[in-house]
């Protein structure tokens, strides 16, 4: 499926020195070789991968140090920012996601430095945070509406860069997405909000004022891209006239970024066999036998699913890097498979011994739990349905 | 589909004076006449309804006063609290949901009244908040572990009731769910966490200590149900040995509760025709013509979907109430249909007039946008996919 991306979307969308917002085609689909239907299929597939990666991130966060992932989404009214929250973040466990939207600052917020409310809203380690608007409003609406003078907002680009640098140094991954619609497409979408009784609540009479400042906003965005797209926190500019494109692009970039974090399930600080022995001591023999009988199937399926994820991740990594790195990733995946199989064998042996101690007769009756046939091709069902 | 509920789950699960936790069958499925597969189908169906109801709630919250919905989920380890967050809340737009889990209080939290951290985490008007554990921990773990004496926790039941009463009076809907697994099922689930390398992070060595206090927890829960199930904030006790049952039950109760809130799309404070005229003035004629050409189809489909939701809601209300109330709900739905049709006709006429003023030749060419055939039966696709 990933052959749908002829170019890594990070390369296709990252702001370069020669980037020109004026000539930017907002109906284009850079790097993507498929249509809307192909995008939907790919998103569902990536959703499963992303869902597992997010769970690993969350698990790491629970057991101590973990990266935090901050997704910044900017764009004018109707660009589709809410759709990213709903359709991309909606694919992963809501418990691991922190959504924040930034509107007009409150009185308390205005009394502080403009980064104060942003800092407070940062995702915790192990979380994916999504900012619907962000500190960039302080060089966008603030600049366009002259809420402060150019001597003030003019200093902010460097300040933002320095602030983001520190976040990245402290273990935050920052992904910045700007959704760019054309002026005509915005008109069509605003008109739809006026026409649909179920969407009128999204319209505000202020939207037309902002629209009337179109050119000033485009200039302000161009400066944002020119001045704050850094190596450690680049901007990805998404053509947004086709609603499906930004969604599939953000999904892909987030997925690839999370794969490269090399997330592993945390290693327990307690001893598995010891805890199993203690728990088994507190289980009636028939319950332990029931647990033993289902072990091979349950753990085997979970392992197969983990390996499928690992393999998909290796494939994606391979695409971007080729040669040695790809072979290393595949070799790591093979090693992981062997580890999981050995772990399951040890689990079965241990549980059988525990049951034997508790009730030899029952142990003799309990099926020997053969390792199930490989199900790697079969476990395509959503991870969301698995938990 | 809703015939799957032979009894309104609120009636089947609400704590009554005669409730006895000791004899409570934790593998039962009170009020539900179907199996796991039927539950999955019903959940998907309710998910669409819930998704639209949640959007209406959110819309109301954006434009001023709106109820807040607080879902409290309690239960011992492995009971499935996280599954409610993921599988029920995962069905609606994450932007309208506020999830909070309450672990061991921080030092700052301990320095305050136990309700302090709870108050701070309440959903805003228009939000659905989900508490994974809650202030009830202050009469559960706190009591079982003797973190304060009985003279302290003993006062809390009444205090909690009074606090919840005030919340309800201020426009909060409180739904309290307790997920009850059997001791054997808990052992099976803890063992699975030990056995699966991808689930070990969910296990804590403290889980066995809590398990060893099983009886004390059951007593503490029994007192919670006895002392804090009020008319304004009743407890629903969910048998949780079958993972699917609490999910479908919470979905159903939340959906029915939200239907009864009578949520409507907020009425705009601005004038639709005026805004349309201003926007049209800023649109090139061909763009306005394109907008006009798609109006009937786009708005017609949205209206059909709204009406399908309204009808489903009316059916559900009818079940619970019968007779007059049901007929009133159906009659309201018919009236709403007529309103939506009149609104669409006015929209078409207005847009045609605006195009006529701007470019009479183009207006003559633009199709007359017949109202599309009713699609009520066809718009079964997820609301989530629609936005």
mmCIF file of N, CA and C in Angstrom, chain A residues 55 62 266 268 270 272 275-276 279 291 294 298-299 343 347 351 387, chain B residues 76-83 132-133 181 185-204 207 243 247:
data_model
loop_
_atom_site.group_PDB
_atom_site.id
_atom_site.type_symbol
_atom_site.label_atom_id
_atom_site.label_comp_id
_atom_site.label_asym_id
_atom_site.label_seq_id
_atom_site.Cartn_x
_atom_site.Cartn_y
_atom_site.Cartn_z
ATOM 1 N N UNK A 55 0.061 3.154 21.469
ATOM 2 C CA UNK A 55 -0.043 2.408 22.721
ATOM 3 C C UNK A 55 1.346 2.188 23.326
ATOM 4 N N UNK A 62 3.879 5.661 30.860
ATOM 5 C CA UNK A 62 3.420 5.177 32.162
ATOM 6 C C UNK A 62 4.580 4.691 33.012
ATOM 7 N N UNK A 266 7.751 -1.396 27.199
ATOM 8 C CA UNK A 266 8.687 -1.253 28.319
ATOM 9 C C UNK A 266 8.976 -2.606 28.966
ATOM 10 N N UNK A 268 9.323 -4.842 32.107
ATOM 11 C CA UNK A 268 8.804 -4.734 33.471
ATOM 12 C C UNK A 268 9.928 -4.625 34.505
ATOM 13 N N UNK A 270 9.362 -5.677 37.503
ATOM 14 C CA UNK A 270 9.108 -6.809 38.388
ATOM 15 C C UNK A 270 9.422 -8.080 37.612
ATOM 16 N N UNK A 272 8.479 -11.496 35.989
ATOM 17 C CA UNK A 272 7.252 -12.093 35.459
ATOM 18 C C UNK A 272 6.941 -13.426 36.149
ATOM 19 N N UNK A 275 5.698 -13.009 39.756
ATOM 20 C CA UNK A 275 4.331 -12.517 39.842
ATOM 21 C C UNK A 275 3.347 -13.599 39.412
ATOM 22 N N UNK A 276 3.727 -14.379 38.410
ATOM 23 C CA UNK A 276 2.828 -15.434 37.938
ATOM 24 C C UNK A 276 2.618 -16.482 39.026
ATOM 25 N N UNK A 279 0.293 -15.026 41.652
ATOM 26 C CA UNK A 279 -1.089 -14.969 41.172
ATOM 27 C C UNK A 279 -1.689 -16.369 41.117
ATOM 28 N N UNK A 291 -6.939 -20.883 32.186
ATOM 29 C CA UNK A 291 -5.967 -19.893 31.708
ATOM 30 C C UNK A 291 -4.887 -20.568 30.867
ATOM 31 N N UNK A 294 -5.952 -21.554 27.288
ATOM 32 C CA UNK A 294 -6.117 -20.517 26.251
ATOM 33 C C UNK A 294 -4.830 -19.746 25.973
ATOM 34 N N UNK A 298 -4.158 -17.176 22.765
ATOM 35 C CA UNK A 298 -4.256 -15.740 23.067
ATOM 36 C C UNK A 298 -2.910 -15.041 22.875
ATOM 37 N N UNK A 299 -1.876 -15.609 23.474
ATOM 38 C CA UNK A 299 -0.560 -14.967 23.368
ATOM 39 C C UNK A 299 -0.026 -15.090 21.946
ATOM 40 N N UNK A 343 9.594 -16.669 24.629
ATOM 41 C CA UNK A 343 8.847 -16.164 25.779
ATOM 42 C C UNK A 343 7.571 -16.978 25.983
ATOM 43 N N UNK A 347 6.454 -19.368 29.085
ATOM 44 C CA UNK A 347 5.186 -19.121 29.772
ATOM 45 C C UNK A 347 4.384 -20.415 29.902
ATOM 46 N N UNK A 351 3.416 -22.240 33.443
ATOM 47 C CA UNK A 351 2.033 -22.391 33.879
ATOM 48 C C UNK A 351 1.675 -23.868 34.073
ATOM 49 N N UNK A 387 -8.424 -4.493 22.218
ATOM 50 C CA UNK A 387 -8.094 -4.246 23.628
ATOM 51 C C UNK A 387 -9.200 -4.645 24.588
ATOM 52 N N UNK B 76 -12.506 -2.282 39.817
ATOM 53 C CA UNK B 76 -11.197 -2.775 40.228
ATOM 54 C C UNK B 76 -10.315 -2.996 38.997
ATOM 55 N N UNK B 77 -9.040 -3.261 39.225
ATOM 56 C CA UNK B 77 -8.105 -3.523 38.134
ATOM 57 C C UNK B 77 -8.666 -4.590 37.192
ATOM 58 N N UNK B 78 -8.471 -4.376 35.928
ATOM 59 C CA UNK B 78 -8.884 -5.273 34.834
ATOM 60 C C UNK B 78 -10.400 -5.258 34.564
ATOM 61 N N UNK B 79 -11.143 -4.427 35.271
ATOM 62 C CA UNK B 79 -12.596 -4.458 35.072
ATOM 63 C C UNK B 79 -12.983 -3.968 33.675
ATOM 64 N N UNK B 80 -12.107 -3.180 33.043
ATOM 65 C CA UNK B 80 -12.414 -2.729 31.692
ATOM 66 C C UNK B 80 -12.705 -1.233 31.585
ATOM 67 N N UNK B 81 -12.230 -0.473 32.540
ATOM 68 C CA UNK B 81 -12.484 0.970 32.525
ATOM 69 C C UNK B 81 -11.883 1.609 31.262
ATOM 70 N N UNK B 82 -10.663 1.206 30.953
ATOM 71 C CA UNK B 82 -10.013 1.765 29.756
ATOM 72 C C UNK B 82 -10.767 1.430 28.479
ATOM 73 N N UNK B 83 -11.389 0.271 28.458
ATOM 74 C CA UNK B 83 -12.163 -0.134 27.282
ATOM 75 C C UNK B 83 -13.360 0.774 27.042
ATOM 76 N N UNK B 132 -11.998 8.197 34.637
ATOM 77 C CA UNK B 132 -11.541 6.835 34.881
ATOM 78 C C UNK B 132 -11.020 6.837 36.322
ATOM 79 N N UNK B 133 -11.808 6.279 37.218
ATOM 80 C CA UNK B 133 -11.724 6.515 38.653
ATOM 81 C C UNK B 133 -12.107 7.972 38.943
ATOM 82 N N UNK B 181 -16.198 -7.165 37.989
ATOM 83 C CA UNK B 181 -15.756 -8.486 37.525
ATOM 84 C C UNK B 181 -15.770 -9.457 38.696
ATOM 85 N N UNK B 185 -12.493 -14.108 37.104
ATOM 86 C CA UNK B 185 -12.244 -13.415 35.842
ATOM 87 C C UNK B 185 -11.076 -12.431 35.996
ATOM 88 N N UNK B 186 -11.002 -11.795 37.144
ATOM 89 C CA UNK B 186 -9.864 -10.889 37.359
ATOM 90 C C UNK B 186 -8.550 -11.657 37.287
ATOM 91 N N UNK B 187 -8.534 -12.846 37.883
ATOM 92 C CA UNK B 187 -7.303 -13.653 37.843
ATOM 93 C C UNK B 187 -6.926 -13.980 36.397
ATOM 94 N N UNK B 188 -7.923 -14.365 35.587
ATOM 95 C CA UNK B 188 -7.637 -14.687 34.189
ATOM 96 C C UNK B 188 -7.058 -13.479 33.450
ATOM 97 N N UNK B 189 -7.625 -12.324 33.739
ATOM 98 C CA UNK B 189 -7.155 -11.122 33.032
ATOM 99 C C UNK B 189 -5.775 -10.676 33.511
ATOM 100 N N UNK B 190 -5.530 -10.791 34.807
ATOM 101 C CA UNK B 190 -4.185 -10.452 35.293
ATOM 102 C C UNK B 190 -3.161 -11.414 34.705
ATOM 103 N N UNK B 191 -3.541 -12.700 34.646
ATOM 104 C CA UNK B 191 -2.615 -13.688 34.076
ATOM 105 C C UNK B 191 -2.329 -13.363 32.617
ATOM 106 N N UNK B 192 -3.352 -12.942 31.889
ATOM 107 C CA UNK B 192 -3.124 -12.585 30.484
ATOM 108 C C UNK B 192 -2.145 -11.410 30.374
ATOM 109 N N UNK B 193 -2.263 -10.469 31.290
ATOM 110 C CA UNK B 193 -1.315 -9.345 31.258
ATOM 111 C C UNK B 193 0.118 -9.810 31.533
ATOM 112 N N UNK B 194 0.235 -10.813 32.379
ATOM 113 C CA UNK B 194 1.570 -11.355 32.637
ATOM 114 C C UNK B 194 2.093 -12.143 31.446
ATOM 115 N N UNK B 195 1.185 -12.819 30.769
ATOM 116 C CA UNK B 195 1.602 -13.719 29.690
ATOM 117 C C UNK B 195 1.927 -12.984 28.395
ATOM 118 N N UNK B 196 1.258 -11.877 28.154
ATOM 119 C CA UNK B 196 1.435 -11.174 26.874
ATOM 120 C C UNK B 196 2.488 -10.080 26.985
ATOM 121 N N UNK B 197 3.583 -10.228 26.237
ATOM 122 C CA UNK B 197 4.638 -9.201 26.289
ATOM 123 C C UNK B 197 4.123 -7.794 25.963
ATOM 124 N N UNK B 198 3.051 -7.716 25.156
ATOM 125 C CA UNK B 198 2.536 -6.388 24.791
ATOM 126 C C UNK B 198 1.554 -5.846 25.821
ATOM 127 N N UNK B 199 1.280 -6.605 26.878
ATOM 128 C CA UNK B 199 0.357 -6.114 27.891
ATOM 129 C C UNK B 199 1.005 -6.034 29.282
ATOM 130 N N UNK B 200 2.257 -6.434 29.359
ATOM 131 C CA UNK B 200 2.893 -6.438 30.693
ATOM 132 C C UNK B 200 2.953 -5.046 31.297
ATOM 133 N N UNK B 201 3.012 -4.029 30.448
ATOM 134 C CA UNK B 201 3.093 -2.666 30.983
ATOM 135 C C UNK B 201 1.843 -2.281 31.767
ATOM 136 N N UNK B 202 0.757 -3.001 31.530
ATOM 137 C CA UNK B 202 -0.467 -2.673 32.259
ATOM 138 C C UNK B 202 -0.487 -3.296 33.657
ATOM 139 N N UNK B 203 0.412 -4.223 33.874
ATOM 140 C CA UNK B 203 0.435 -4.928 35.150
ATOM 141 C C UNK B 203 1.306 -4.164 36.129
ATOM 142 N N UNK B 204 0.885 -4.181 37.383
ATOM 143 C CA UNK B 204 1.733 -3.590 38.406
ATOM 144 C C UNK B 204 1.817 -4.582 39.553
ATOM 145 N N UNK B 207 -0.939 -4.799 41.965
ATOM 146 C CA UNK B 207 -2.255 -5.367 41.646
ATOM 147 C C UNK B 207 -2.608 -6.551 42.548
ATOM 148 N N UNK B 243 -16.585 -8.708 28.329
ATOM 149 C CA UNK B 243 -16.116 -7.351 28.047
ATOM 150 C C UNK B 243 -17.093 -6.528 27.215
ATOM 151 N N UNK B 247 -19.681 -2.257 27.563
ATOM 152 C CA UNK B 247 -19.520 -1.279 26.486
ATOM 153 C C UNK B 247 -20.846 -0.955 25.822
#
